[in-house]
Amino acid sequence: MLLRAYGIARSLVMYHGIPGRHRRASRLYGQFLGPGDVGFDIGAHVGGRVRVWRGLGARVVAVEPQPDCLRVLRLFFGRDRGVALVPGAAGAEPGRARLALSTATPTVSSMSPGWIKAVTTDRGFARVRWDRSVGVEVTTLDELIAVHGVPAFCKIDVEGFEADVLAGLSRPLPALSFEYVPSAHDAALEALDLVDRLGDYAYNYSPIETMRLASPRWLDAAELRRRLERIRPRGRSGDIYARLRESGR
């Protein structure tokens, strides 16, 4: 119990307690979301993005499978009619799956055994332990769209399960993001290929939690792949952003 409390407290400090992060995040996501828009937060964790998006006037669909994180989300947003909390995960098809939990570092809990195996070679994950698991309900992005409408922006941060989430999407979205971890480089490229097949996207990249786009201009998929190859030896993770060329704000 103490370890679980420590893990959640660590996440709360990371996503709600760092000065300046909220302002930077508002500037970043303000490029994609505005009043009345719908945002999908797939892997909402403890609601750092939910808080920012609500501040921008967007309605939020927050999908989160971790029981402890869901308790935090219900505490923070359970009475907010602009937030729809969806317990469970998103994937390629509806059903049930196992989620490997890291009690001390819940930010890296994952439904992808291959991703867990890949990142254990990274020194940054040397002390991480996935010490228990839970069964979770799985929906798809297509099902979420059928219920909540097409999101103006969709954030996917699911620790190596991004390609599975994108496999449950059959239409292009105006804009989205997904995580990139150099030690699981192939998983990010698989997700990138799926996005690129959905529509005519331009891409950018934000290094780990800086909330700033790295490139002054948007890139095509080939340019982004070259950039990720250069980043890979330095081992710095981050988020890849994609927006349809005809819908960029």
mmCIF file of C-alpha atoms in Angstrom:
data_model
loop_
_atom_site.group_PDB
_atom_site.id
_atom_site.type_symbol
_atom_site.label_atom_id
_atom_site.label_comp_id
_atom_site.label_asym_id
_atom_site.label_seq_id
_atom_site.Cartn_x
_atom_site.Cartn_y
_atom_site.Cartn_z
ATOM 1 C CA MET A 1 0.000 0.000 0.000
ATOM 2 C CA LEU A 2 2.807 2.433 0.840
ATOM 3 C CA LEU A 3 4.535 1.684 -2.462
ATOM 4 C CA ARG A 4 1.297 2.326 -4.371
ATOM 5 C CA ALA A 5 0.832 5.627 -2.539
ATOM 6 C CA TYR A 6 4.419 6.586 -3.367
ATOM 7 C CA GLY A 7 3.908 5.779 -7.047
ATOM 8 C CA ILE A 8 0.755 7.900 -7.331
ATOM 9 C CA ALA A 9 2.305 10.768 -5.356
ATOM 10 C CA ARG A 10 5.286 10.696 -7.713
ATOM 11 C CA SER A 11 2.962 10.926 -10.717
ATOM 12 C CA LEU A 12 0.981 13.795 -9.184
ATOM 13 C CA VAL A 13 4.153 15.791 -8.643
ATOM 14 C CA MET A 14 5.393 14.997 -12.146
ATOM 15 C CA TYR A 15 2.197 15.966 -13.973
ATOM 16 C CA HIS A 16 0.624 18.581 -11.713
ATOM 17 C CA GLY A 17 3.403 20.046 -9.594
ATOM 18 C CA ILE A 18 6.181 21.266 -11.920
ATOM 19 C CA PRO A 19 6.113 25.089 -12.279
ATOM 20 C CA GLY A 20 5.618 26.350 -15.831
ATOM 21 C CA ARG A 21 4.572 23.006 -17.313
ATOM 22 C CA HIS A 22 0.876 23.892 -17.355
ATOM 23 C CA ARG A 23 1.531 27.136 -19.279
ATOM 24 C CA ARG A 24 3.784 25.388 -21.798
ATOM 25 C CA ALA A 25 1.257 22.616 -22.265
ATOM 26 C CA SER A 26 -1.536 25.140 -22.818
ATOM 27 C CA ARG A 27 0.486 26.843 -25.557
ATOM 28 C CA LEU A 28 1.302 23.504 -27.193
ATOM 29 C CA TYR A 29 -2.175 21.980 -27.121
ATOM 30 C CA GLY A 30 -3.802 25.297 -27.979
ATOM 31 C CA GLN A 31 -2.562 24.620 -31.520
ATOM 32 C CA PHE A 32 -4.931 21.641 -31.697
ATOM 33 C CA LEU A 33 -7.793 22.203 -29.252
ATOM 34 C CA GLY A 34 -10.150 25.064 -28.535
ATOM 35 C CA PRO A 35 -13.532 25.768 -26.919
ATOM 36 C CA GLY A 36 -16.103 23.114 -27.804
ATOM 37 C CA ASP A 37 -13.604 20.697 -29.356
ATOM 38 C CA VAL A 38 -13.372 17.083 -28.210
ATOM 39 C CA GLY A 39 -10.027 15.659 -27.093
ATOM 40 C CA PHE A 40 -9.284 11.970 -26.539
ATOM 41 C CA ASP A 41 -6.700 11.291 -23.820
ATOM 42 C CA ILE A 42 -5.755 7.639 -24.273
ATOM 43 C CA GLY A 43 -3.707 6.781 -21.210
ATOM 44 C CA ALA A 44 -4.902 9.719 -19.118
ATOM 45 C CA HIS A 45 -2.887 8.610 -16.059
ATOM 46 C CA VAL A 46 -3.514 11.228 -13.316
ATOM 47 C CA GLY A 47 -5.065 13.825 -15.598
ATOM 48 C CA GLY A 48 -2.284 16.294 -16.375
ATOM 49 C CA ARG A 49 -3.487 16.716 -19.955
ATOM 50 C CA VAL A 50 -7.141 16.602 -18.936
ATOM 51 C CA ARG A 51 -6.626 19.668 -16.737
ATOM 52 C CA VAL A 52 -4.855 21.555 -19.529
ATOM 53 C CA TRP A 53 -7.446 20.696 -22.160
ATOM 54 C CA ARG A 54 -10.334 21.702 -19.907
ATOM 55 C CA GLY A 55 -8.565 25.013 -19.424
ATOM 56 C CA LEU A 56 -8.643 25.424 -23.213
ATOM 57 C CA GLY A 57 -12.414 24.860 -23.198
ATOM 58 C CA ALA A 58 -12.304 21.395 -24.759
ATOM 59 C CA ARG A 59 -14.432 18.436 -23.735
ATOM 60 C CA VAL A 60 -12.272 15.464 -22.788
ATOM 61 C CA VAL A 61 -12.699 11.714 -23.104
ATOM 62 C CA ALA A 62 -10.160 10.272 -20.663
ATOM 63 C CA VAL A 63 -9.347 6.564 -21.066
ATOM 64 C CA GLU A 64 -7.338 4.991 -18.240
ATOM 65 C CA PRO A 65 -6.946 1.333 -17.165
ATOM 66 C CA GLN A 66 -4.962 1.680 -13.908
ATOM 67 C CA PRO A 67 -7.258 1.430 -10.866
ATOM 68 C CA ASP A 68 -5.220 3.822 -8.709
ATOM 69 C CA CYS A 69 -5.060 6.423 -11.487
ATOM 70 C CA LEU A 70 -8.807 6.092 -12.032
ATOM 71 C CA ARG A 71 -9.373 6.961 -8.383
ATOM 72 C CA VAL A 72 -7.380 10.163 -8.872
ATOM 73 C CA LEU A 73 -9.256 11.021 -12.073
ATOM 74 C CA ARG A 74 -12.616 10.509 -10.354
ATOM 75 C CA LEU A 75 -11.489 12.698 -7.464
ATOM 76 C CA PHE A 76 -10.316 15.508 -9.759
ATOM 77 C CA PHE A 77 -12.857 15.307 -12.598
ATOM 78 C CA GLY A 78 -15.696 13.037 -11.529
ATOM 79 C CA ARG A 79 -18.132 15.963 -11.191
ATOM 80 C CA ASP A 80 -16.973 17.747 -14.346
ATOM 81 C CA ARG A 81 -19.597 17.263 -17.062
ATOM 82 C CA GLY A 82 -16.990 18.191 -19.644
ATOM 83 C CA VAL A 83 -14.946 15.083 -18.830
ATOM 84 C CA ALA A 84 -16.025 11.546 -19.742
ATOM 85 C CA LEU A 85 -14.007 8.988 -17.773
ATOM 86 C CA VAL A 86 -13.650 5.626 -19.539
ATOM 87 C CA PRO A 87 -12.237 2.877 -17.281
ATOM 88 C CA GLY A 88 -10.114 0.496 -19.323
ATOM 89 C CA ALA A 89 -7.814 0.625 -22.310
ATOM 90 C CA ALA A 90 -7.975 1.168 -26.060
ATOM 91 C CA GLY A 91 -6.695 -1.430 -28.492
ATOM 92 C CA ALA A 92 -7.077 -3.052 -31.890
ATOM 93 C CA GLU A 93 -10.397 -4.702 -31.018
ATOM 94 C CA PRO A 94 -12.804 -4.779 -28.086
ATOM 95 C CA GLY A 95 -12.406 -7.401 -25.383
ATOM 96 C CA ARG A 96 -10.198 -7.920 -22.353
ATOM 97 C CA ALA A 97 -6.427 -7.853 -21.860
ATOM 98 C CA ARG A 98 -3.773 -7.917 -19.138
ATOM 99 C CA LEU A 99 -2.093 -4.746 -17.955
ATOM 100 C CA ALA A 100 1.351 -5.132 -16.345
ATOM 101 C CA LEU A 101 1.548 -2.656 -13.464
ATOM 102 C CA SER A 102 4.643 -0.977 -12.083
ATOM 103 C CA THR A 103 3.614 -0.046 -8.558
ATOM 104 C CA ALA A 104 6.450 2.401 -7.854
ATOM 105 C CA THR A 105 6.463 3.913 -11.366
ATOM 106 C CA PRO A 106 2.877 3.732 -12.670
ATOM 107 C CA THR A 107 3.773 5.914 -15.649
ATOM 108 C CA VAL A 108 5.358 2.856 -17.317
ATOM 109 C CA SER A 109 2.602 0.302 -16.705
ATOM 110 C CA SER A 110 2.052 -1.406 -20.048
ATOM 111 C CA MET A 111 -0.051 -3.875 -22.014
ATOM 112 C CA SER A 112 2.844 -4.669 -24.357
ATOM 113 C CA PRO A 113 5.181 -7.498 -23.235
ATOM 114 C CA GLY A 114 7.423 -6.755 -26.223
ATOM 115 C CA TRP A 115 7.811 -3.115 -25.183
ATOM 116 C CA ILE A 116 8.616 -4.100 -21.595
ATOM 117 C CA LYS A 117 11.289 -6.498 -22.850
ATOM 118 C CA ALA A 118 12.770 -3.811 -25.135
ATOM 119 C CA VAL A 119 12.989 -1.025 -22.550
ATOM 120 C CA THR A 120 14.614 -3.206 -19.894
ATOM 121 C CA THR A 121 17.813 -2.832 -21.952
ATOM 122 C CA ASP A 122 17.653 0.932 -21.289
ATOM 123 C CA ARG A 123 19.592 2.160 -18.241
ATOM 124 C CA GLY A 124 16.759 4.589 -17.520
ATOM 125 C CA PHE A 125 14.516 1.599 -16.805
ATOM 126 C CA ALA A 126 17.077 -0.348 -14.765
ATOM 127 C CA ARG A 127 15.181 0.023 -11.483
ATOM 128 C CA VAL A 128 11.679 -0.390 -12.910
ATOM 129 C CA ARG A 129 9.766 -3.491 -11.892
ATOM 130 C CA TRP A 130 6.440 -4.674 -13.277
ATOM 131 C CA ASP A 131 5.355 -6.432 -10.117
ATOM 132 C CA ARG A 132 1.668 -7.237 -10.654
ATOM 133 C CA SER A 133 -1.010 -7.279 -13.331
ATOM 134 C CA VAL A 134 -4.741 -6.712 -13.695
ATOM 135 C CA GLY A 135 -7.333 -7.600 -16.300
ATOM 136 C CA VAL A 136 -8.840 -4.596 -18.091
ATOM 137 C CA GLU A 137 -11.654 -3.930 -20.532
ATOM 138 C CA VAL A 138 -10.535 -2.887 -24.005
ATOM 139 C CA THR A 139 -12.406 -0.613 -26.420
ATOM 140 C CA THR A 140 -11.287 0.898 -29.736
ATOM 141 C CA LEU A 141 -10.894 4.419 -31.053
ATOM 142 C CA ASP A 142 -13.637 3.705 -33.566
ATOM 143 C CA GLU A 143 -15.992 2.743 -30.729
ATOM 144 C CA LEU A 144 -15.076 5.862 -28.769
ATOM 145 C CA ILE A 145 -15.750 8.009 -31.842
ATOM 146 C CA ALA A 146 -19.150 6.364 -32.286
ATOM 147 C CA VAL A 147 -20.077 7.392 -28.740
ATOM 148 C CA HIS A 148 -18.306 10.741 -28.283
ATOM 149 C CA GLY A 149 -17.725 12.081 -31.795
ATOM 150 C CA VAL A 150 -14.564 12.749 -33.779
ATOM 151 C CA PRO A 151 -11.855 14.322 -31.628
ATOM 152 C CA ALA A 152 -9.989 17.392 -32.807
ATOM 153 C CA PHE A 153 -6.952 15.886 -31.078
ATOM 154 C CA CYS A 154 -6.092 12.451 -29.699
ATOM 155 C CA LYS A 155 -3.165 11.828 -27.350
ATOM 156 C CA ILE A 156 -1.953 8.210 -27.185
ATOM 157 C CA ASP A 157 0.505 7.461 -24.388
ATOM 158 C CA VAL A 158 0.227 3.762 -23.579
ATOM 159 C CA GLU A 159 3.801 2.521 -23.156
ATOM 160 C CA GLY A 160 4.393 0.561 -26.337
ATOM 161 C CA PHE A 161 0.750 -0.251 -27.097
ATOM 162 C CA GLU A 162 0.361 2.732 -29.446
ATOM 163 C CA ALA A 163 0.258 0.665 -32.648
ATOM 164 C CA ASP A 164 -2.460 -1.546 -31.168
ATOM 165 C CA VAL A 165 -4.519 1.541 -30.318
ATOM 166 C CA LEU A 166 -4.068 2.942 -33.819
ATOM 167 C CA ALA A 167 -5.059 -0.416 -35.320
ATOM 168 C CA GLY A 168 -8.514 0.234 -33.849
ATOM 169 C CA LEU A 169 -8.889 3.453 -35.860
ATOM 170 C CA SER A 170 -10.250 3.357 -39.408
ATOM 171 C CA ARG A 171 -10.372 7.072 -40.254
ATOM 172 C CA PRO A 172 -7.900 9.967 -40.118
ATOM 173 C CA LEU A 173 -8.190 12.386 -37.199
ATOM 174 C CA PRO A 174 -7.387 16.091 -37.520
ATOM 175 C CA ALA A 175 -4.424 15.764 -35.150
ATOM 176 C CA LEU A 176 -2.898 13.258 -32.741
ATOM 177 C CA SER A 177 0.215 12.378 -30.789
ATOM 178 C CA PHE A 178 1.894 9.178 -29.673
ATOM 179 C CA GLU A 179 4.897 8.377 -27.522
ATOM 180 C CA TYR A 180 8.377 7.576 -28.805
ATOM 181 C CA VAL A 181 10.961 5.677 -26.710
ATOM 182 C CA PRO A 182 14.366 5.133 -28.395
ATOM 183 C CA SER A 183 14.926 1.724 -26.794
ATOM 184 C CA ALA A 184 11.629 0.630 -28.387
ATOM 185 C CA HIS A 185 12.340 2.359 -31.693
ATOM 186 C CA ASP A 186 10.545 -0.205 -33.864
ATOM 187 C CA ALA A 187 7.306 0.200 -31.920
ATOM 188 C CA ALA A 188 7.281 3.932 -32.677
ATOM 189 C CA LEU A 189 7.980 3.328 -36.366
ATOM 190 C CA GLU A 190 5.101 0.849 -36.515
ATOM 191 C CA ALA A 191 2.782 3.468 -35.038
ATOM 192 C CA LEU A 192 4.112 6.074 -37.474
ATOM 193 C CA ASP A 193 3.412 3.782 -40.433
ATOM 194 C CA LEU A 194 -0.177 3.286 -39.279
ATOM 195 C CA VAL A 195 -0.751 7.025 -38.932
ATOM 196 C CA ASP A 196 0.823 7.721 -42.303
ATOM 197 C CA ARG A 197 -1.530 5.239 -43.975
ATOM 198 C CA LEU A 198 -4.567 6.942 -42.462
ATOM 199 C CA GLY A 199 -4.095 10.307 -44.180
ATOM 200 C CA ASP A 200 -1.840 13.071 -45.470
ATOM 201 C CA TYR A 201 -0.104 14.049 -42.238
ATOM 202 C CA ALA A 202 2.698 16.414 -41.338
ATOM 203 C CA TYR A 203 4.790 15.626 -38.255
ATOM 204 C CA ASN A 204 6.725 17.197 -35.432
ATOM 205 C CA TYR A 205 8.398 15.994 -32.256
ATOM 206 C CA SER A 206 8.527 17.143 -28.634
ATOM 207 C CA PRO A 207 11.369 15.887 -26.388
ATOM 208 C CA ILE A 208 10.338 14.336 -23.099
ATOM 209 C CA GLU A 209 7.780 16.533 -21.303
ATOM 210 C CA THR A 210 9.259 19.802 -22.613
ATOM 211 C CA MET A 211 5.870 20.714 -24.132
ATOM 212 C CA ARG A 212 7.682 22.373 -27.035
ATOM 213 C CA LEU A 213 7.886 21.252 -30.655
ATOM 214 C CA ALA A 214 11.468 20.510 -31.641
ATOM 215 C CA SER A 215 11.239 21.536 -35.305
ATOM 216 C CA PRO A 216 10.343 25.060 -36.469
ATOM 217 C CA ARG A 217 8.567 23.484 -39.434
ATOM 218 C CA TRP A 218 6.377 20.423 -39.830
ATOM 219 C CA LEU A 219 8.021 17.391 -41.438
ATOM 220 C CA ASP A 220 6.954 14.586 -43.742
ATOM 221 C CA ALA A 221 7.185 10.994 -42.515
ATOM 222 C CA ALA A 222 10.547 10.310 -44.158
ATOM 223 C CA GLU A 223 12.098 13.411 -42.567
ATOM 224 C CA LEU A 224 10.734 12.410 -39.174
ATOM 225 C CA ARG A 225 12.162 8.890 -39.477
ATOM 226 C CA ARG A 226 15.614 10.357 -40.219
ATOM 227 C CA ARG A 227 15.321 12.647 -37.209
ATOM 228 C CA LEU A 228 14.314 9.761 -34.945
ATOM 229 C CA GLU A 229 17.333 7.792 -36.141
ATOM 230 C CA ARG A 230 19.579 10.702 -35.094
ATOM 231 C CA ILE A 231 17.842 10.955 -31.721
ATOM 232 C CA ARG A 232 17.973 7.220 -31.073
ATOM 233 C CA PRO A 233 21.607 6.939 -29.840
ATOM 234 C CA ARG A 234 21.007 9.691 -27.268
ATOM 235 C CA GLY A 235 18.158 7.725 -25.749
ATOM 236 C CA ARG A 236 15.826 10.676 -25.309
ATOM 237 C CA SER A 237 12.133 9.837 -25.461
ATOM 238 C CA GLY A 238 9.285 12.167 -26.321
ATOM 239 C CA ASP A 239 6.056 12.522 -28.248
ATOM 240 C CA ILE A 240 5.424 12.543 -31.993
ATOM 241 C CA TYR A 241 2.724 14.942 -33.203
ATOM 242 C CA ALA A 242 0.797 14.512 -36.436
ATOM 243 C CA ARG A 243 -1.747 16.810 -38.057
ATOM 244 C CA LEU A 244 -3.590 16.557 -41.339
ATOM 245 C CA ARG A 245 -2.116 19.044 -43.749
ATOM 246 C CA GLU A 246 -5.501 20.423 -44.784
ATOM 247 C CA SER A 247 -6.701 20.876 -41.183
ATOM 248 C CA GLY A 248 -3.731 22.508 -39.441
ATOM 249 C CA ARG A 249 -4.606 25.593 -37.408
#
